[in-house]
PDB file of C-alpha atoms in Angstrom:
ATOM      1  CA  GLN Q  28      -7.033   1.473  29.390  1.00 68.00           C
ATOM      2  CA  LYS Q  29      -4.377   2.386  26.828  1.00 78.00           C
ATOM      3  CA  GLU Q  30      -5.189   1.886  23.160  1.00 90.00           C
ATOM      4  CA  VAL Q  31      -2.235  -0.458  22.676  1.00 94.00           C
ATOM      5  CA  GLU Q  32      -0.560  -2.541  25.363  1.00 94.00           C
ATOM      6  CA  GLN Q  33       2.827  -4.168  24.870  1.00 95.00           C
ATOM      7  CA  ASP Q  34       4.994  -5.849  27.496  1.00 87.00           C
ATOM      8  CA  PRO Q  35       8.272  -3.886  27.515  1.00 83.00           C
ATOM      9  CA  GLY Q  36      10.303  -6.896  28.637  1.00 87.00           C
ATOM     10  CA  PRO Q  37      13.264  -7.072  28.548  1.00 93.00           C
ATOM     11  CA  LEU Q  38      13.309 -10.480  26.905  1.00 95.00           C
ATOM     12  CA  SER Q  39      16.544 -12.486  26.737  1.00 97.00           C
ATOM     13  CA  VAL Q  40      16.790 -15.721  24.748  1.00 97.00           C
ATOM     14  CA  PRO Q  41      19.568 -18.010  23.480  1.00 97.00           C
ATOM     15  CA  GLU Q  42      20.483 -18.030  19.819  1.00 98.00           C
ATOM     16  CA  GLY Q  43      18.209 -20.328  17.817  1.00 97.00           C
ATOM     17  CA  ALA Q  44      15.203 -19.899  20.114  1.00 97.00           C
ATOM     18  CA  ILE Q  45      11.706 -19.120  18.902  1.00 97.00           C
ATOM     19  CA  VAL Q  46      10.640 -15.683  20.110  1.00 97.00           C
ATOM     20  CA  SER Q  47       7.047 -14.588  20.641  1.00 96.00           C
ATOM     21  CA  LEU Q  48       6.201 -10.892  20.936  1.00 97.00           C
ATOM     22  CA  ASN Q  49       2.666  -9.672  21.577  1.00 96.00           C
ATOM     23  CA  CYS Q  50       0.392  -6.669  21.712  1.00 97.00           C
ATOM     24  CA  THR Q  51      -3.204  -6.236  22.726  1.00 97.00           C
ATOM     25  CA  TYR Q  52      -5.454  -3.375  21.735  1.00 96.00           C
ATOM     26  CA  SER Q  53      -8.797  -2.026  22.815  1.00 94.00           C
ATOM     27  CA  ASN Q  54     -10.112  -0.132  19.791  1.00 91.00           C
ATOM     28  CA  SER Q  55     -11.845  -2.394  17.274  1.00 90.00           C
ATOM     29  CA  ALA Q  56     -11.476   0.346  14.646  1.00 90.00           C
ATOM     30  CA  PHE Q  57      -7.838  -0.650  14.128  1.00 91.00           C
ATOM     31  CA  GLN Q  58      -7.600  -2.472  10.838  1.00 89.00           C
ATOM     32  CA  TYR Q  59      -3.919  -2.381   9.901  1.00 90.00           C
ATOM     33  CA  PHE Q  60      -1.201  -3.954  11.990  1.00 93.00           C
ATOM     34  CA  MET Q  61       2.516  -3.456  11.697  1.00 94.00           C
ATOM     35  CA  TRP Q  62       5.693  -4.529  13.422  1.00 96.00           C
ATOM     36  CA  TYR Q  63       8.675  -2.224  13.471  1.00 96.00           C
ATOM     37  CA  ARG Q  64      12.205  -3.055  14.634  1.00 97.00           C
ATOM     38  CA  GLN Q  65      14.326  -0.379  16.294  1.00 97.00           C
ATOM     39  CA  TYR Q  66      18.028  -0.832  16.885  1.00 96.00           C
ATOM     40  CA  SER Q  67      19.680   1.230  19.590  1.00 93.00           C
ATOM     41  CA  ARG Q  68      20.033   4.903  18.616  1.00 91.00           C
ATOM     42  CA  LYS Q  69      18.312   4.309  15.267  1.00 94.00           C
ATOM     43  CA  GLY Q  70      14.863   5.046  13.905  1.00 95.00           C
ATOM     44  CA  PRO Q  71      12.270   2.255  13.635  1.00 95.00           C
ATOM     45  CA  GLU Q  72      12.131   0.221  10.417  1.00 94.00           C
ATOM     46  CA  LEU Q  73       9.105  -1.663   9.137  1.00 92.00           C
ATOM     47  CA  LEU Q  74       9.359  -5.438   9.435  1.00 94.00           C
ATOM     48  CA  MET Q  75       5.891  -6.609   8.535  1.00 91.00           C
ATOM     49  CA  TYR Q  76       2.492  -5.218   7.703  1.00 88.00           C
ATOM     50  CA  THR Q  77      -0.824  -7.048   7.672  1.00 88.00           C
ATOM     51  CA  TYR Q  78      -4.467  -6.187   7.279  1.00 83.00           C
ATOM     52  CA  SER Q  79      -6.611  -9.201   7.975  1.00 77.00           C
ATOM     53  CA  SER Q  80      -6.804 -11.775  10.721  1.00 82.00           C
ATOM     54  CA  GLY Q  81      -4.556 -14.777  10.218  1.00 85.00           C
ATOM     55  CA  ASN Q  82      -0.875 -15.340   9.629  1.00 89.00           C
ATOM     56  CA  LYS Q  83       1.646 -13.676   7.343  1.00 92.00           C
ATOM     57  CA  GLU Q  84       5.099 -15.110   6.913  1.00 94.00           C
ATOM     58  CA  ASP Q  85       8.314 -13.462   5.727  1.00 94.00           C
ATOM     59  CA  GLY Q  86      11.424 -15.553   6.112  1.00 96.00           C
ATOM     60  CA  ARG Q  87      12.020 -16.197   9.805  1.00 97.00           C
ATOM     61  CA  PHE Q  88       9.265 -13.788  10.815  1.00 97.00           C
ATOM     62  CA  THR Q  89       5.550 -14.561  11.167  1.00 96.00           C
ATOM     63  CA  ALA Q  90       2.928 -11.969  12.052  1.00 96.00           C
ATOM     64  CA  GLN Q  91      -0.355 -13.170  13.495  1.00 95.00           C
ATOM     65  CA  VAL Q  92      -3.528 -11.164  13.985  1.00 95.00           C
ATOM     66  CA  ASP Q  93      -6.608 -12.210  15.936  1.00 94.00           C
ATOM     67  CA  LYS Q  94      -9.131  -9.414  15.567  1.00 92.00           C
ATOM     68  CA  SER Q  95     -11.768 -11.189  17.647  1.00 92.00           C
ATOM     69  CA  SER Q  96      -9.402 -11.192  20.638  1.00 93.00           C
ATOM     70  CA  LYS Q  97      -7.743  -7.880  19.692  1.00 94.00           C
ATOM     71  CA  TYR Q  98      -4.389  -9.618  19.915  1.00 95.00           C
ATOM     72  CA  ILE Q  99      -1.405  -9.474  17.574  1.00 96.00           C
ATOM     73  CA  SER Q 100       1.830 -11.432  17.668  1.00 96.00           C
ATOM     74  CA  LEU Q 101       5.214 -11.556  15.998  1.00 97.00           C
ATOM     75  CA  PHE Q 102       7.141 -14.820  15.985  1.00 97.00           C
ATOM     76  CA  ILE Q 103      10.837 -15.018  15.189  1.00 98.00           C
ATOM     77  CA  ARG Q 104      12.191 -18.449  14.318  1.00 97.00           C
ATOM     78  CA  ASP Q 105      15.848 -19.421  14.683  1.00 98.00           C
ATOM     79  CA  SER Q 106      16.612 -16.134  16.415  1.00 98.00           C
ATOM     80  CA  GLN Q 107      20.009 -14.578  15.771  1.00 98.00           C
ATOM     81  CA  PRO Q 108      22.112 -12.106  17.781  1.00 97.00           C
ATOM     82  CA  SER Q 109      21.422  -9.605  14.984  1.00 97.00           C
ATOM     83  CA  ASP Q 110      17.737  -9.750  15.960  1.00 98.00           C
ATOM     84  CA  SER Q 111      18.610  -8.009  19.231  1.00 98.00           C
ATOM     85  CA  ALA Q 112      16.564  -4.826  19.127  1.00 97.00           C
ATOM     86  CA  THR Q 113      13.349  -3.268  20.378  1.00 97.00           C
ATOM     87  CA  TYR Q 114      10.236  -4.489  18.575  1.00 98.00           C
ATOM     88  CA  LEU Q 115       7.309  -2.094  18.311  1.00 97.00           C
ATOM     89  CA  CYS Q 116       3.792  -2.976  17.277  1.00 97.00           C
ATOM     90  CA  ALA Q 117       1.946  -0.211  15.442  1.00 95.00           C
ATOM     91  CA  LEU Q 118      -1.730  -0.046  14.582  1.00 93.00           C
ATOM     92  CA  SER Q 119      -3.746   2.121  12.232  1.00 90.00           C
ATOM     93  CA  GLN Q 120      -7.420   2.702  11.569  1.00 86.00           C
ATOM     94  CA  GLY Q 121      -8.782   2.418   8.062  1.00 71.00           C
ATOM     95  CA  GLY Q 122      -8.583   5.609   6.082  1.00 68.00           C
ATOM     96  CA  SER Q 123      -5.858   7.124   8.243  1.00 69.00           C
ATOM     97  CA  GLU Q 124      -2.069   6.889   8.088  1.00 77.00           C
ATOM     98  CA  LYS Q 125      -1.818   7.699  11.778  1.00 85.00           C
ATOM     99  CA  LEU Q 126       0.080   4.973  13.619  1.00 91.00           C
ATOM    100  CA  VAL Q 127      -0.436   4.211  17.307  1.00 93.00           C
ATOM    101  CA  PHE Q 128       2.630   2.476  18.688  1.00 95.00           C
ATOM    102  CA  GLY Q 129       3.056   0.112  21.598  1.00 96.00           C
ATOM    103  CA  LYS Q 130       5.810   0.758  24.122  1.00 95.00           C
ATOM    104  CA  GLY Q 131       8.107  -1.751  22.446  1.00 96.00           C
ATOM    105  CA  THR Q 132       9.681  -4.978  23.730  1.00 97.00           C
ATOM    106  CA  LYS Q 133      13.443  -5.059  24.106  1.00 96.00           C
ATOM    107  CA  LEU Q 134      14.848  -8.372  22.861  1.00 97.00           C
ATOM    108  CA  THR Q 135      18.355  -9.696  23.388  1.00 97.00           C
ATOM    109  CA  VAL Q 136      19.490 -12.856  21.613  1.00 98.00           C
ATOM    110  CA  ASN Q 137      22.559 -14.313  23.263  1.00 97.00           C
ATOM    111  CA  PRO Q 138      25.143 -16.189  21.152  1.00 95.00           C
TER     112      PRO Q 138
ATOM    113  CA  GLU S  12      17.886   5.679  -2.353  1.00 63.00           C
ATOM    114  CA  ALA S  13      18.897   8.152   0.361  1.00 80.00           C
ATOM    115  CA  GLY S  14      17.049   7.806   3.636  1.00 93.00           C
ATOM    116  CA  VAL S  15      15.395  10.399   5.836  1.00 96.00           C
ATOM    117  CA  ALA S  16      17.966  12.908   7.057  1.00 97.00           C
ATOM    118  CA  GLN S  17      17.740  14.709  10.390  1.00 97.00           C
ATOM    119  CA  SER S  18      19.912  17.216  12.151  1.00 97.00           C
ATOM    120  CA  PRO S  19      21.263  17.772  14.659  1.00 97.00           C
ATOM    121  CA  ARG S  20      21.648  14.257  16.051  1.00 97.00           C
ATOM    122  CA  TYR S  21      22.061  15.468  19.622  1.00 97.00           C
ATOM    123  CA  LYS S  22      21.120  18.657  21.420  1.00 98.00           C
ATOM    124  CA  ILE S  23      21.425  19.722  25.038  1.00 98.00           C
ATOM    125  CA  ILE S  24      19.656  22.890  26.166  1.00 98.00           C
ATOM    126  CA  GLU S  25      18.496  24.463  29.389  1.00 97.00           C
ATOM    127  CA  LYS S  26      14.816  24.735  30.218  1.00 96.00           C
ATOM    128  CA  ARG S  27      13.093  27.804  28.801  1.00 97.00           C
ATOM    129  CA  GLN S  28      15.514  27.914  25.866  1.00 97.00           C
ATOM    130  CA  SER S  29      14.377  27.313  22.300  1.00 97.00           C
ATOM    131  CA  VAL S  30      15.500  24.608  19.893  1.00 98.00           C
ATOM    132  CA  ALA S  31      14.843  23.645  16.282  1.00 98.00           C
ATOM    133  CA  PHE S  32      15.145  20.345  14.458  1.00 98.00           C
ATOM    134  CA  TRP S  33      15.429  19.824  10.721  1.00 97.00           C
ATOM    135  CA  CYS S  34      14.225  16.950   8.550  1.00 97.00           C
ATOM    136  CA  ASN S  35      14.716  16.125   4.879  1.00 96.00           C
ATOM    137  CA  PRO S  36      12.409  13.280   3.780  1.00 95.00           C
ATOM    138  CA  ILE S  37      12.996  10.682   1.096  1.00 93.00           C
ATOM    139  CA  SER S  38      12.731  12.251  -2.325  1.00 91.00           C
ATOM    140  CA  GLY S  39       9.197  12.027  -3.683  1.00 89.00           C
ATOM    141  CA  HIS S  40       7.536  11.254  -0.364  1.00 91.00           C
ATOM    142  CA  ALA S  41       4.629  13.630   0.025  1.00 90.00           C
ATOM    143  CA  THR S  42       3.757  12.699   3.600  1.00 91.00           C
ATOM    144  CA  LEU S  43       5.998  13.737   6.489  1.00 94.00           C
ATOM    145  CA  TYR S  44       5.593  12.981  10.186  1.00 95.00           C
ATOM    146  CA  TRP S  45       7.195  14.217  13.384  1.00 97.00           C
ATOM    147  CA  TYR S  46       7.153  11.855  16.356  1.00 98.00           C
ATOM    148  CA  GLN S  47       8.262  12.228  19.955  1.00 98.00           C
ATOM    149  CA  GLN S  48       9.756   9.134  21.569  1.00 97.00           C
ATOM    150  CA  ILE S  49      10.297   9.373  25.303  1.00 96.00           C
ATOM    151  CA  LEU S  50      12.715   6.835  26.787  1.00 93.00           C
ATOM    152  CA  GLY S  51      10.984   3.481  27.233  1.00 91.00           C
ATOM    153  CA  GLN S  52       7.956   4.502  25.165  1.00 93.00           C
ATOM    154  CA  GLY S  53       6.839   4.026  21.600  1.00 94.00           C
ATOM    155  CA  PRO S  54       6.844   6.974  19.213  1.00 96.00           C
ATOM    156  CA  LYS S  55       3.936   9.395  19.578  1.00 96.00           C
ATOM    157  CA  LEU S  56       2.775  11.335  16.537  1.00 95.00           C
ATOM    158  CA  LEU S  57       3.106  15.094  16.948  1.00 97.00           C
ATOM    159  CA  ILE S  58       2.200  16.303  13.478  1.00 97.00           C
ATOM    160  CA  GLN S  59       1.575  14.935   9.990  1.00 94.00           C
ATOM    161  CA  PHE S  60       2.022  16.914   6.766  1.00 94.00           C
ATOM    162  CA  GLN S  61       0.712  16.063   3.326  1.00 91.00           C
ATOM    163  CA  ASN S  62       2.888  18.120   0.983  1.00 88.00           C
ATOM    164  CA  ASN S  63       2.956  21.473   2.810  1.00 85.00           C
ATOM    165  CA  GLY S  64      -0.453  21.141   4.469  1.00 92.00           C
ATOM    166  CA  VAL S  65      -1.138  19.884   7.998  1.00 94.00           C
ATOM    167  CA  VAL S  66      -3.206  16.688   8.139  1.00 92.00           C
ATOM    168  CA  ASP S  67      -3.091  15.980  11.875  1.00 93.00           C
ATOM    169  CA  ASP S  68      -1.624  18.073  14.678  1.00 95.00           C
ATOM    170  CA  SER S  69      -4.008  16.989  17.407  1.00 94.00           C
ATOM    171  CA  GLN S  70      -1.202  15.864  19.742  1.00 94.00           C
ATOM    172  CA  LEU S  71       1.120  18.803  19.151  1.00 96.00           C
ATOM    173  CA  PRO S  72       1.436  21.050  22.256  1.00 95.00           C
ATOM    174  CA  LYS S  73       0.758  24.171  20.289  1.00 95.00           C
ATOM    175  CA  ASP S  74       1.600  26.553  23.128  1.00 96.00           C
ATOM    176  CA  ARG S  75       5.269  25.628  22.770  1.00 97.00           C
ATOM    177  CA  PHE S  76       5.719  23.451  19.696  1.00 98.00           C
ATOM    178  CA  SER S  77       5.495  24.578  16.080  1.00 97.00           C
ATOM    179  CA  ALA S  78       6.300  22.923  12.794  1.00 97.00           C
ATOM    180  CA  GLU S  79       6.392  23.933   9.194  1.00 96.00           C
ATOM    181  CA  ARG S  80       7.027  22.324   5.864  1.00 95.00           C
ATOM    182  CA  LEU S  81       7.681  25.034   3.357  1.00 82.00           C
ATOM    183  CA  LYS S  82       7.585  24.012  -0.317  1.00 85.00           C
ATOM    184  CA  GLY S  83       6.434  20.530   0.664  1.00 84.00           C
ATOM    185  CA  VAL S  84       9.938  19.100   1.138  1.00 91.00           C
ATOM    186  CA  ASP S  85      12.083  19.913   4.196  1.00 95.00           C
ATOM    187  CA  SER S  86      10.496  20.444   7.564  1.00 97.00           C
ATOM    188  CA  THR S  87      11.467  22.072  10.843  1.00 97.00           C
ATOM    189  CA  LEU S  88      10.096  21.407  14.314  1.00 98.00           C
ATOM    190  CA  LYS S  89      10.608  24.070  16.975  1.00 98.00           C
ATOM    191  CA  ILE S  90      10.165  24.065  20.727  1.00 98.00           C
ATOM    192  CA  GLN S  91       9.956  27.402  22.528  1.00 97.00           C
ATOM    193  CA  PRO S  92      10.298  27.469  25.485  1.00 96.00           C
ATOM    194  CA  ALA S  93      11.529  23.975  26.312  1.00 97.00           C
ATOM    195  CA  LYS S  94      10.514  22.120  29.460  1.00 97.00           C
ATOM    196  CA  LEU S  95      12.250  19.273  31.234  1.00 97.00           C
ATOM    197  CA  GLU S  96       9.569  16.842  30.038  1.00 97.00           C
ATOM    198  CA  ASP S  97      10.467  17.603  26.419  1.00 98.00           C
ATOM    199  CA  SER S  98      13.595  15.479  26.817  1.00 98.00           C
ATOM    200  CA  ALA S  99      13.085  12.783  24.191  1.00 98.00           C
ATOM    201  CA  VAL S 100      14.119  11.596  20.756  1.00 98.00           C
ATOM    202  CA  TYR S 101      12.376  13.473  17.969  1.00 98.00           C
ATOM    203  CA  LEU S 102      11.878  11.273  14.950  1.00 98.00           C
ATOM    204  CA  CYS S 103      10.997  12.358  11.456  1.00 97.00           C
ATOM    205  CA  ALA S 104       9.405   9.890   9.038  1.00 95.00           C
ATOM    206  CA  SER S 105       8.107  10.021   5.497  1.00 94.00           C
ATOM    207  CA  SER S 106       5.886   7.886   3.303  1.00 91.00           C
ATOM    208  CA  SER S 107       4.160   7.801  -0.051  1.00 84.00           C
ATOM    209  CA  PRO S 108       0.432   8.445   0.232  1.00 70.00           C
ATOM    210  CA  GLY S 109      -2.172   5.991  -0.982  1.00 64.00           C
ATOM    211  CA  GLY S 110      -2.350   2.215  -1.152  1.00 61.00           C
ATOM    212  CA  SER S 111      -0.409   0.030   1.254  1.00 62.00           C
ATOM    213  CA  GLY S 112       2.640   2.274   0.921  1.00 64.00           C
ATOM    214  CA  ARG S 113       1.096   4.813   3.241  1.00 65.00           C
ATOM    215  CA  PHE S 114       1.683   2.481   6.184  1.00 73.00           C
ATOM    216  CA  GLU S 115       5.336   1.990   5.385  1.00 83.00           C
ATOM    217  CA  GLN S 116       6.864   4.930   7.128  1.00 90.00           C
ATOM    218  CA  TYR S 117      10.593   5.449   6.734  1.00 92.00           C
ATOM    219  CA  PHE S 118      12.196   6.912   9.827  1.00 95.00           C
ATOM    220  CA  GLY S 119      15.254   9.048  10.214  1.00 96.00           C
ATOM    221  CA  PRO S 120      17.829   8.436  12.984  1.00 96.00           C
ATOM    222  CA  GLY S 121      16.213  11.006  15.245  1.00 97.00           C
ATOM    223  CA  THR S 122      17.424  13.975  17.274  1.00 98.00           C
ATOM    224  CA  ARG S 123      18.093  13.222  20.923  1.00 97.00           C
ATOM    225  CA  LEU S 124      17.109  16.262  22.992  1.00 98.00           C
ATOM    226  CA  THR S 125      18.135  16.681  26.607  1.00 98.00           C
ATOM    227  CA  VAL S 126      16.621  19.570  28.547  1.00 98.00           C
ATOM    228  CA  THR S 127      18.439  20.406  31.794  1.00 97.00           C
TER     229      THR S 127
END
């Protein structure tokens, strides 16, 4: 079983839709959870970072962590064509900066 | 604030040849990372530097890959000899150590390597 599992998609939605992206993980030592966005032919950029279980909101983006189920989610409200990108979850254990990335989910938002 | 710079952006070589990539991190960032991103995969950490010392190189194929960060600023990653399976995007990232900032890694645009 891989440390981090992420459905690669692709996922195609109409503009304005609510998008749900998910990752599961197997190692309970992961304590820090991040979502990165990667546009085509660019490096990833950090969208959101969270430590504890629960929700964290930033504009149209909400990150959700359920440590008991080892399940993390990113929700995008009122999706826009500019949100079209690959979304990568990344996890880290406490005391280490090492990030373990999921495969990424490719999202296309159609106008 | 200037971002992470990498060069070249693209490189095509034949197998068994050697290749080198260069990275200049964000000014003041002590921690530098090299990742390999194979098409359709997430980035995989190859090596992490703290200033000019190696923190983690557990996933670096040391028989063919080498990296250095002289003077704790710029870094180079070398592959010698290259194999077909080394075809990937090589990403450099940097961050400030300590606190929550250590998880915010800033990535460069990457070098796309094709080995034929």
